[in-house]
mmCIF file of C-alpha atoms in Angstrom:
data_model
loop_
_atom_site.group_PDB
_atom_site.id
_atom_site.type_symbol
_atom_site.label_atom_id
_atom_site.label_comp_id
_atom_site.label_asym_id
_atom_site.label_seq_id
_atom_site.Cartn_x
_atom_site.Cartn_y
_atom_site.Cartn_z
ATOM 1 C CA MET S 1 -21.597 14.604 0.250
ATOM 2 C CA LEU S 2 -19.796 15.036 3.581
ATOM 3 C CA PRO S 3 -19.141 11.289 4.128
ATOM 4 C CA VAL S 4 -17.640 11.033 0.635
ATOM 5 C CA ALA S 5 -15.484 14.122 1.236
ATOM 6 C CA ARG S 6 -14.217 12.617 4.501
ATOM 7 C CA ALA S 7 -13.523 9.318 2.751
ATOM 8 C CA VAL S 8 -11.518 11.132 0.055
ATOM 9 C CA VAL S 9 -9.420 12.869 2.734
ATOM 10 C CA ASP S 10 -8.813 9.529 4.460
ATOM 11 C CA VAL S 11 -7.600 7.994 1.194
ATOM 12 C CA LEU S 12 -5.307 10.875 0.242
ATOM 13 C CA SER S 13 -3.849 11.129 3.760
ATOM 14 C CA GLY S 14 -3.144 7.409 3.920
ATOM 15 C CA LYS S 15 -5.591 6.745 6.775
ATOM 16 C CA ALA S 16 -7.678 4.410 4.586
ATOM 17 C CA GLY S 17 -4.632 2.237 3.912
ATOM 18 C CA GLY S 18 -4.802 2.147 0.122
ATOM 19 C CA PRO S 19 -6.161 3.676 -3.092
ATOM 20 C CA ALA S 20 -9.772 4.224 -4.117
ATOM 21 C CA ALA S 21 -11.862 5.021 -7.176
ATOM 22 C CA LEU S 22 -14.055 8.127 -7.070
ATOM 23 C CA ALA S 23 -17.110 8.288 -9.340
ATOM 24 C CA THR S 24 -18.768 11.661 -9.973
ATOM 25 C CA VAL S 25 -21.981 12.314 -11.911
ATOM 26 C CA VAL S 26 -20.960 14.894 -14.534
ATOM 27 C CA GLY S 27 -24.037 14.814 -16.746
ATOM 28 C CA ARG S 28 -27.695 13.842 -16.544
ATOM 29 C CA SER S 29 -30.936 14.247 -18.466
ATOM 30 C CA GLY S 30 -34.543 13.260 -17.907
ATOM 31 C CA SER S 31 -35.528 11.593 -14.654
ATOM 32 C CA ALA S 32 -32.094 10.166 -13.814
ATOM 33 C CA PRO S 33 -31.838 9.073 -10.144
ATOM 34 C CA GLN S 34 -29.022 11.422 -9.112
ATOM 35 C CA VAL S 35 -27.988 15.044 -9.649
ATOM 36 C CA VAL S 36 -24.794 16.318 -11.228
ATOM 37 C CA GLY S 37 -22.076 16.273 -8.558
ATOM 38 C CA ALA S 38 -23.301 13.150 -6.768
ATOM 39 C CA ARG S 39 -20.346 10.960 -5.816
ATOM 40 C CA LEU S 40 -19.497 7.385 -4.928
ATOM 41 C CA LEU S 41 -16.141 6.230 -3.579
ATOM 42 C CA LEU S 42 -15.003 2.606 -3.720
ATOM 43 C CA ARG S 43 -11.937 1.707 -1.658
ATOM 44 C CA GLU S 44 -9.474 -1.035 -2.523
ATOM 45 C CA ASP S 45 -10.795 -3.125 0.377
ATOM 46 C CA GLY S 46 -14.324 -3.030 -1.066
ATOM 47 C CA VAL S 47 -15.781 -0.390 1.262
ATOM 48 C CA GLN S 48 -18.245 1.886 -0.577
ATOM 49 C CA VAL S 49 -19.183 5.407 0.478
ATOM 50 C CA GLY S 50 -21.917 7.414 -1.260
ATOM 51 C CA THR S 51 -24.112 6.588 -4.232
ATOM 52 C CA VAL S 52 -24.748 7.594 -7.832
ATOM 53 C CA GLY S 53 -28.311 6.351 -7.839
ATOM 54 C CA GLY S 54 -28.429 2.643 -7.148
ATOM 55 C CA GLY S 55 -29.709 -0.102 -9.403
ATOM 56 C CA ALA S 56 -28.182 -1.088 -12.721
ATOM 57 C CA ILE S 57 -26.418 2.246 -13.303
ATOM 58 C CA GLU S 58 -24.648 2.026 -9.953
ATOM 59 C CA GLU S 59 -23.555 -1.540 -10.662
ATOM 60 C CA GLN S 60 -22.101 -0.416 -13.996
ATOM 61 C CA VAL S 61 -20.286 2.426 -12.236
ATOM 62 C CA LEU S 62 -18.948 0.042 -9.591
ATOM 63 C CA ASP S 63 -17.595 -2.219 -12.350
ATOM 64 C CA ALA S 64 -15.812 0.827 -13.790
ATOM 65 C CA CYS S 65 -14.459 1.659 -10.313
ATOM 66 C CA ARG S 66 -13.061 -1.870 -9.945
ATOM 67 C CA ALA S 67 -11.398 -1.615 -13.355
ATOM 68 C CA CYS S 68 -9.978 1.786 -12.382
ATOM 69 C CA LEU S 69 -8.500 0.291 -9.211
ATOM 70 C CA ARG S 70 -6.852 -2.444 -11.279
ATOM 71 C CA ASP S 71 -5.170 -0.232 -13.883
ATOM 72 C CA GLY S 72 -5.164 3.256 -12.344
ATOM 73 C CA SER S 73 -6.731 4.803 -15.446
ATOM 74 C CA PRO S 74 -9.742 7.164 -15.401
ATOM 75 C CA ARG S 75 -12.809 6.367 -17.473
ATOM 76 C CA VAL S 76 -16.279 7.677 -18.297
ATOM 77 C CA VAL S 77 -19.504 5.685 -17.955
ATOM 78 C CA LYS S 78 -22.351 6.812 -20.238
ATOM 79 C CA ALA S 79 -25.718 5.103 -20.202
ATOM 80 C CA HIS S 80 -29.342 5.661 -21.189
ATOM 81 C CA LEU S 81 -31.158 4.204 -18.235
ATOM 82 C CA VAL S 82 -34.040 2.700 -20.210
ATOM 83 C CA ARG S 83 -32.484 1.759 -23.528
ATOM 84 C CA ASP S 84 -29.123 0.529 -22.199
ATOM 85 C CA LEU S 85 -29.942 -0.689 -18.687
ATOM 86 C CA GLY S 86 -33.661 -1.401 -18.671
ATOM 87 C CA MET S 87 -34.287 0.887 -15.718
ATOM 88 C CA CYS S 88 -37.781 2.361 -15.391
ATOM 89 C CA CYS S 89 -36.777 5.825 -14.183
ATOM 90 C CA GLY S 90 -35.736 7.023 -17.642
ATOM 91 C CA GLY S 91 -33.185 9.645 -18.573
ATOM 92 C CA ALA S 92 -29.448 9.311 -19.104
ATOM 93 C CA MET S 93 -26.326 9.723 -16.979
ATOM 94 C CA GLU S 94 -22.639 10.351 -17.515
ATOM 95 C CA VAL S 95 -20.257 9.453 -14.697
ATOM 96 C CA PHE S 96 -16.522 10.210 -14.490
ATOM 97 C CA VAL S 97 -14.404 7.666 -12.574
ATOM 98 C CA GLU S 98 -10.923 8.619 -11.334
ATOM 99 C CA TYR S 99 -8.146 6.925 -9.377
ATOM 100 C CA LEU S 100 -7.192 8.286 -5.971
ATOM 101 C CA ALA S 101 -3.938 7.220 -4.345
ATOM 102 C CA PRO S 102 -2.640 8.123 -0.896
ATOM 103 C CA GLU S 103 0.292 10.460 -0.627
ATOM 104 C CA ALA S 104 3.494 8.459 -0.657
ATOM 105 C CA ARG S 105 5.015 8.273 2.820
ATOM 106 C CA LEU S 106 8.694 9.039 3.303
ATOM 107 C CA VAL S 107 10.279 7.878 6.557
ATOM 108 C CA LEU S 108 13.501 9.694 7.411
ATOM 109 C CA VAL S 109 15.546 7.736 9.944
ATOM 110 C CA GLY S 110 17.634 10.540 11.401
ATOM 111 C CA ALA S 111 16.964 14.250 11.907
ATOM 112 C CA GLY S 112 20.345 15.835 11.166
ATOM 113 C CA HIS S 113 21.353 18.443 8.593
ATOM 114 C CA VAL S 114 20.577 16.338 5.528
ATOM 115 C CA ALA S 115 17.192 15.220 6.873
ATOM 116 C CA GLN S 116 16.387 18.861 7.636
ATOM 117 C CA ALA S 117 17.119 19.701 4.008
ATOM 118 C CA VAL S 118 15.263 16.680 2.598
ATOM 119 C CA ALA S 119 12.008 17.089 4.550
ATOM 120 C CA PRO S 120 10.681 20.337 2.998
ATOM 121 C CA VAL S 121 11.786 19.370 -0.527
ATOM 122 C CA ALA S 122 10.083 15.983 -0.236
ATOM 123 C CA ALA S 123 6.925 17.554 1.179
ATOM 124 C CA GLY S 124 6.918 19.998 -1.721
ATOM 125 C CA VAL S 125 6.679 17.162 -4.251
ATOM 126 C CA GLY S 126 3.903 15.344 -2.426
ATOM 127 C CA PHE S 127 5.525 13.057 0.124
ATOM 128 C CA ARG S 128 4.046 12.701 3.604
ATOM 129 C CA VAL S 129 7.154 12.955 5.772
ATOM 130 C CA VAL S 130 7.799 10.999 8.969
ATOM 131 C CA VAL S 131 10.985 11.664 10.978
ATOM 132 C CA VAL S 132 12.452 9.261 13.540
ATOM 133 C CA ASP S 133 15.294 10.314 15.860
ATOM 134 C CA ASP S 134 15.968 9.985 19.581
ATOM 135 C CA ARG S 135 17.154 13.613 19.781
ATOM 136 C CA GLU S 136 14.033 15.594 20.627
ATOM 137 C CA ASP S 137 15.785 18.936 20.159
ATOM 138 C CA LEU S 138 16.412 18.128 16.494
ATOM 139 C CA LEU S 139 12.842 16.942 15.985
ATOM 140 C CA GLY S 140 11.794 20.466 16.956
ATOM 141 C CA HIS S 141 13.616 21.978 13.973
ATOM 142 C CA PRO S 142 11.352 24.187 11.796
ATOM 143 C CA ALA S 143 12.058 21.932 8.783
ATOM 144 C CA PHE S 144 9.977 19.230 10.464
ATOM 145 C CA ALA S 145 7.062 21.455 11.461
ATOM 146 C CA ALA S 146 4.679 19.714 9.040
ATOM 147 C CA ALA S 147 6.133 16.232 9.532
ATOM 148 C CA GLU S 148 5.065 13.397 11.790
ATOM 149 C CA ARG S 149 7.798 13.071 14.418
ATOM 150 C CA HIS S 150 8.826 10.193 16.673
ATOM 151 C CA ALA S 151 11.438 10.463 19.442
ATOM 152 C CA CYS S 152 12.848 6.943 19.037
ATOM 153 C CA ASP S 153 16.263 5.442 18.344
ATOM 154 C CA VAL S 154 16.857 2.987 15.488
ATOM 155 C CA ASP S 155 16.241 0.018 17.798
ATOM 156 C CA GLU S 156 12.687 1.281 18.306
ATOM 157 C CA LEU S 157 11.645 1.594 14.659
ATOM 158 C CA ASP S 158 8.851 -0.943 15.114
ATOM 159 C CA VAL S 159 7.382 1.335 17.778
ATOM 160 C CA ALA S 160 7.833 4.509 15.746
ATOM 161 C CA VAL S 161 6.475 3.144 12.461
ATOM 162 C CA PRO S 162 4.672 -0.151 13.124
ATOM 163 C CA ASP S 163 2.666 -0.049 9.894
ATOM 164 C CA LEU S 164 5.370 0.059 7.216
ATOM 165 C CA GLY S 165 3.964 -1.146 3.897
ATOM 166 C CA GLU S 166 4.849 -1.825 0.277
ATOM 167 C CA ARG S 167 4.185 1.803 -0.720
ATOM 168 C CA ASP S 168 6.558 3.393 1.817
ATOM 169 C CA TYR S 169 9.852 5.114 1.048
ATOM 170 C CA ILE S 170 12.608 5.023 3.693
ATOM 171 C CA VAL S 171 15.888 6.925 3.813
ATOM 172 C CA ILE S 172 18.494 6.150 6.497
ATOM 173 C CA LEU S 173 20.671 9.121 7.472
ATOM 174 C CA THR S 174 21.513 8.815 11.145
ATOM 175 C CA ARG S 175 24.419 10.435 12.962
ATOM 176 C CA ASP S 176 26.797 7.443 12.899
ATOM 177 C CA HIS S 177 27.647 4.323 10.922
ATOM 178 C CA ALA S 178 26.614 1.910 13.668
ATOM 179 C CA ARG S 179 23.083 3.306 13.751
ATOM 180 C CA ASP S 180 22.870 3.269 9.951
ATOM 181 C CA GLU S 181 23.913 -0.386 10.004
ATOM 182 C CA ARG S 182 21.360 -1.371 12.654
ATOM 183 C CA ALA S 183 18.616 0.482 10.846
ATOM 184 C CA LEU S 184 19.468 -1.139 7.494
ATOM 185 C CA ALA S 185 19.683 -4.648 8.996
ATOM 186 C CA HIS S 186 16.214 -4.217 10.476
ATOM 187 C CA LEU S 187 14.450 -2.322 7.695
ATOM 188 C CA VAL S 188 15.617 -4.542 4.858
ATOM 189 C CA ARG S 189 13.314 -7.228 6.285
ATOM 190 C CA ARG S 190 10.351 -4.878 6.668
ATOM 191 C CA PRO S 191 7.915 -4.070 3.841
ATOM 192 C CA HIS S 192 8.921 -1.060 1.743
ATOM 193 C CA ARG S 193 8.931 0.268 -1.794
ATOM 194 C CA TYR S 194 12.243 2.074 -1.520
ATOM 195 C CA LEU S 195 15.051 1.830 1.030
ATOM 196 C CA GLY S 196 18.026 4.150 0.770
ATOM 197 C CA MET S 197 21.036 4.867 2.968
ATOM 198 C CA ILE S 198 23.389 7.818 2.894
ATOM 199 C CA GLY S 199 27.132 7.281 2.949
ATOM 200 C CA SER S 200 30.344 6.921 1.004
ATOM 201 C CA VAL S 201 31.020 3.987 -1.288
ATOM 202 C CA ARG S 202 33.502 2.592 1.249
ATOM 203 C CA LYS S 203 30.944 2.842 4.062
ATOM 204 C CA VAL S 204 28.259 1.104 2.000
ATOM 205 C CA HIS S 205 30.566 -1.794 1.105
ATOM 206 C CA ALA S 206 31.545 -2.231 4.760
ATOM 207 C CA ILE S 207 27.995 -2.106 6.125
ATOM 208 C CA VAL S 208 26.580 -4.473 3.492
ATOM 209 C CA ALA S 209 29.387 -6.961 4.217
ATOM 210 C CA ARG S 210 28.761 -6.808 7.967
ATOM 211 C CA VAL S 211 24.987 -7.198 7.605
ATOM 212 C CA LEU S 212 25.368 -10.255 5.369
ATOM 213 C CA ARG S 213 28.041 -11.783 7.611
ATOM 214 C CA ARG S 214 25.917 -11.330 10.720
ATOM 215 C CA GLU S 215 22.873 -12.941 9.089
ATOM 216 C CA HIS S 216 25.043 -15.889 8.019
ATOM 217 C CA GLU S 217 26.446 -16.286 11.542
ATOM 218 C CA LEU S 218 22.899 -16.320 12.910
ATOM 219 C CA GLY S 219 21.993 -19.100 10.498
ATOM 220 C CA ARG S 220 19.433 -16.970 8.669
ATOM 221 C CA PRO S 221 19.040 -16.629 4.891
ATOM 222 C CA ALA S 222 20.588 -13.547 3.338
ATOM 223 C CA PRO S 223 18.158 -10.608 3.200
ATOM 224 C CA ASP S 224 17.112 -9.225 -0.176
ATOM 225 C CA LEU S 225 19.327 -6.177 -0.678
ATOM 226 C CA THR S 226 18.529 -5.717 -4.370
ATOM 227 C CA ARG S 227 16.105 -2.833 -3.681
ATOM 228 C CA VAL S 228 18.466 -0.960 -1.363
ATOM 229 C CA ARG S 229 19.855 2.283 -2.815
ATOM 230 C CA ALA S 230 23.193 3.206 -1.262
ATOM 231 C CA PRO S 231 24.722 5.687 -1.541
ATOM 232 C CA VAL S 232 21.258 7.176 -1.853
ATOM 233 C CA GLY S 233 20.404 9.721 -4.543
ATOM 234 C CA ILE S 234 21.231 10.597 -8.142
ATOM 235 C CA ALA S 235 24.823 11.565 -8.997
ATOM 236 C CA LEU S 236 24.519 15.360 -9.266
ATOM 237 C CA GLY S 237 27.926 16.174 -7.795
ATOM 238 C CA GLY S 238 26.558 18.332 -4.961
ATOM 239 C CA ARG S 239 28.153 18.419 -1.508
ATOM 240 C CA THR S 240 26.000 20.634 0.710
ATOM 241 C CA PRO S 241 22.969 19.297 2.609
ATOM 242 C CA ALA S 242 20.663 21.235 0.276
ATOM 243 C CA GLU S 243 22.349 19.798 -2.823
ATOM 244 C CA ILE S 244 22.287 16.290 -1.374
ATOM 245 C CA ALA S 245 18.580 16.750 -0.609
ATOM 246 C CA VAL S 246 17.863 17.587 -4.243
ATOM 247 C CA SER S 247 19.775 14.459 -5.292
ATOM 248 C CA ILE S 248 17.847 12.231 -2.879
ATOM 249 C CA VAL S 249 14.402 13.613 -3.677
ATOM 250 C CA ALA S 250 15.149 13.431 -7.406
ATOM 251 C CA GLU S 251 15.711 9.690 -7.026
ATOM 252 C CA LEU S 252 12.505 9.333 -5.006
ATOM 253 C CA VAL S 253 10.510 11.125 -7.700
ATOM 254 C CA ALA S 254 12.121 9.031 -10.445
ATOM 255 C CA ASP S 255 11.178 5.858 -8.588
ATOM 256 C CA ARG S 256 7.616 7.043 -7.985
ATOM 257 C CA HIS S 257 7.013 7.861 -11.651
ATOM 258 C CA GLY S 258 9.219 5.252 -13.291
ATOM 259 C CA GLY S 259 11.754 7.792 -14.558
ATOM 260 C CA SER S 260 15.343 6.949 -15.363
ATOM 261 C CA GLY S 261 16.979 10.063 -13.951
ATOM 262 C CA ALA S 262 18.751 10.616 -17.274
ATOM 263 C CA PRO S 263 18.967 14.099 -18.838
ATOM 264 C CA MET S 264 16.050 14.983 -21.133
ATOM 265 C CA ASN S 265 18.174 17.007 -23.558
ATOM 266 C CA VAL S 266 17.234 16.361 -27.213
ATOM 267 C CA VAL S 267 19.145 19.231 -28.817
ATOM 268 C CA PRO S 268 21.768 16.897 -30.399
ATOM 269 C CA GLN S 269 18.972 14.878 -32.026
ATOM 270 C CA ALA S 270 17.267 18.062 -33.196
ATOM 271 C CA ILE S 271 20.511 19.226 -34.801
ATOM 272 C CA ALA S 272 21.040 15.838 -36.419
ATOM 273 C CA ARG S 273 17.461 15.882 -37.732
ATOM 274 C CA LEU S 274 18.163 19.221 -39.406
ATOM 275 C CA GLY S 275 21.172 17.809 -41.187
ATOM 276 C CA GLY S 276 23.959 18.944 -38.919
ATOM 277 C CA GLY S 277 23.055 22.524 -38.037
ATOM 278 C CA PRO S 278 22.378 25.905 -39.680
ATOM 279 C CA ALA S 279 24.771 25.174 -42.535
ATOM 280 C CA GLY S 280 23.379 21.705 -43.188
ATOM 281 C CA PRO S 281 21.343 20.649 -46.218
ATOM 282 C CA LEU S 282 18.042 21.277 -44.402
ATOM 283 C CA ALA S 283 18.904 24.843 -43.364
ATOM 284 C CA GLY S 284 16.118 27.310 -44.100
ATOM 285 C CA ARG S 285 13.417 24.639 -44.476
ATOM 286 C CA GLU S 286 11.193 25.860 -41.649
ATOM 287 C CA GLY S 287 8.592 23.196 -42.375
ATOM 288 C CA ASP S 288 11.023 20.541 -41.109
ATOM 289 C CA ALA S 289 11.409 22.243 -37.747
ATOM 290 C CA ARG S 290 7.778 22.219 -36.623
ATOM 291 C CA ASP S 291 6.930 22.339 -32.947
ATOM 292 C CA ASP S 292 5.642 18.884 -31.923
ATOM 293 C CA GLY S 293 3.101 20.290 -29.552
#
């Protein structure tokens, strides 16, 4: 069990480099080859840790693990070992297969007031926070106590975070426009899922224009800026670092779960469904106002 537990930790912490499927024996009868609680983990790269009994039942479970890795959906494998699989040991097994994904990594380029507000909020919703700034005194701020910290300037991002991948979130919020621009010009060509930059509308227009002009002057094709979010965050109207942090993390969460960021209010529809309100034609008909859940 210990190797499987370690493998699970490696997956969830991001050390394994990708997702995995975890199969757990949740039911057995007769002379099934494994006990309830036995586990098998299959990583995205094909590495297997643990076993649920070997033979035909394990191959069926591995097929379910591969399907789970493809679609991210849990499933249950039930089999009578003799009747369904032709195994000689007898009995029956039920195995639950679930998808495990590493914590999303959020790289904050800059350790100022906004980054200090973002870090704990992001950690609270499941992001593994990395902070990059050349000012070591700011990296020592209590807000970054649980974060991975790198004392590097924006020109050293490859040293600080050499393993950026397609699942990583990055937010640029350095102390000046020139650093923001250099960071954006570099990071837009690195793998990422989300790349955001703080700033006013005027600043964003100016930096995007300069980045594109510089790439043209260097004879290089224009970088793909379609995934860049700038100004970063959802329009909540806040001004303080704490309010801006809520706005930024809200956009990160929406991206992670495929949300739109739109209000969820359905009261107007509920009123319309009742015929316009308490005085409407459906007033008093409690059966038409059932709770959906």
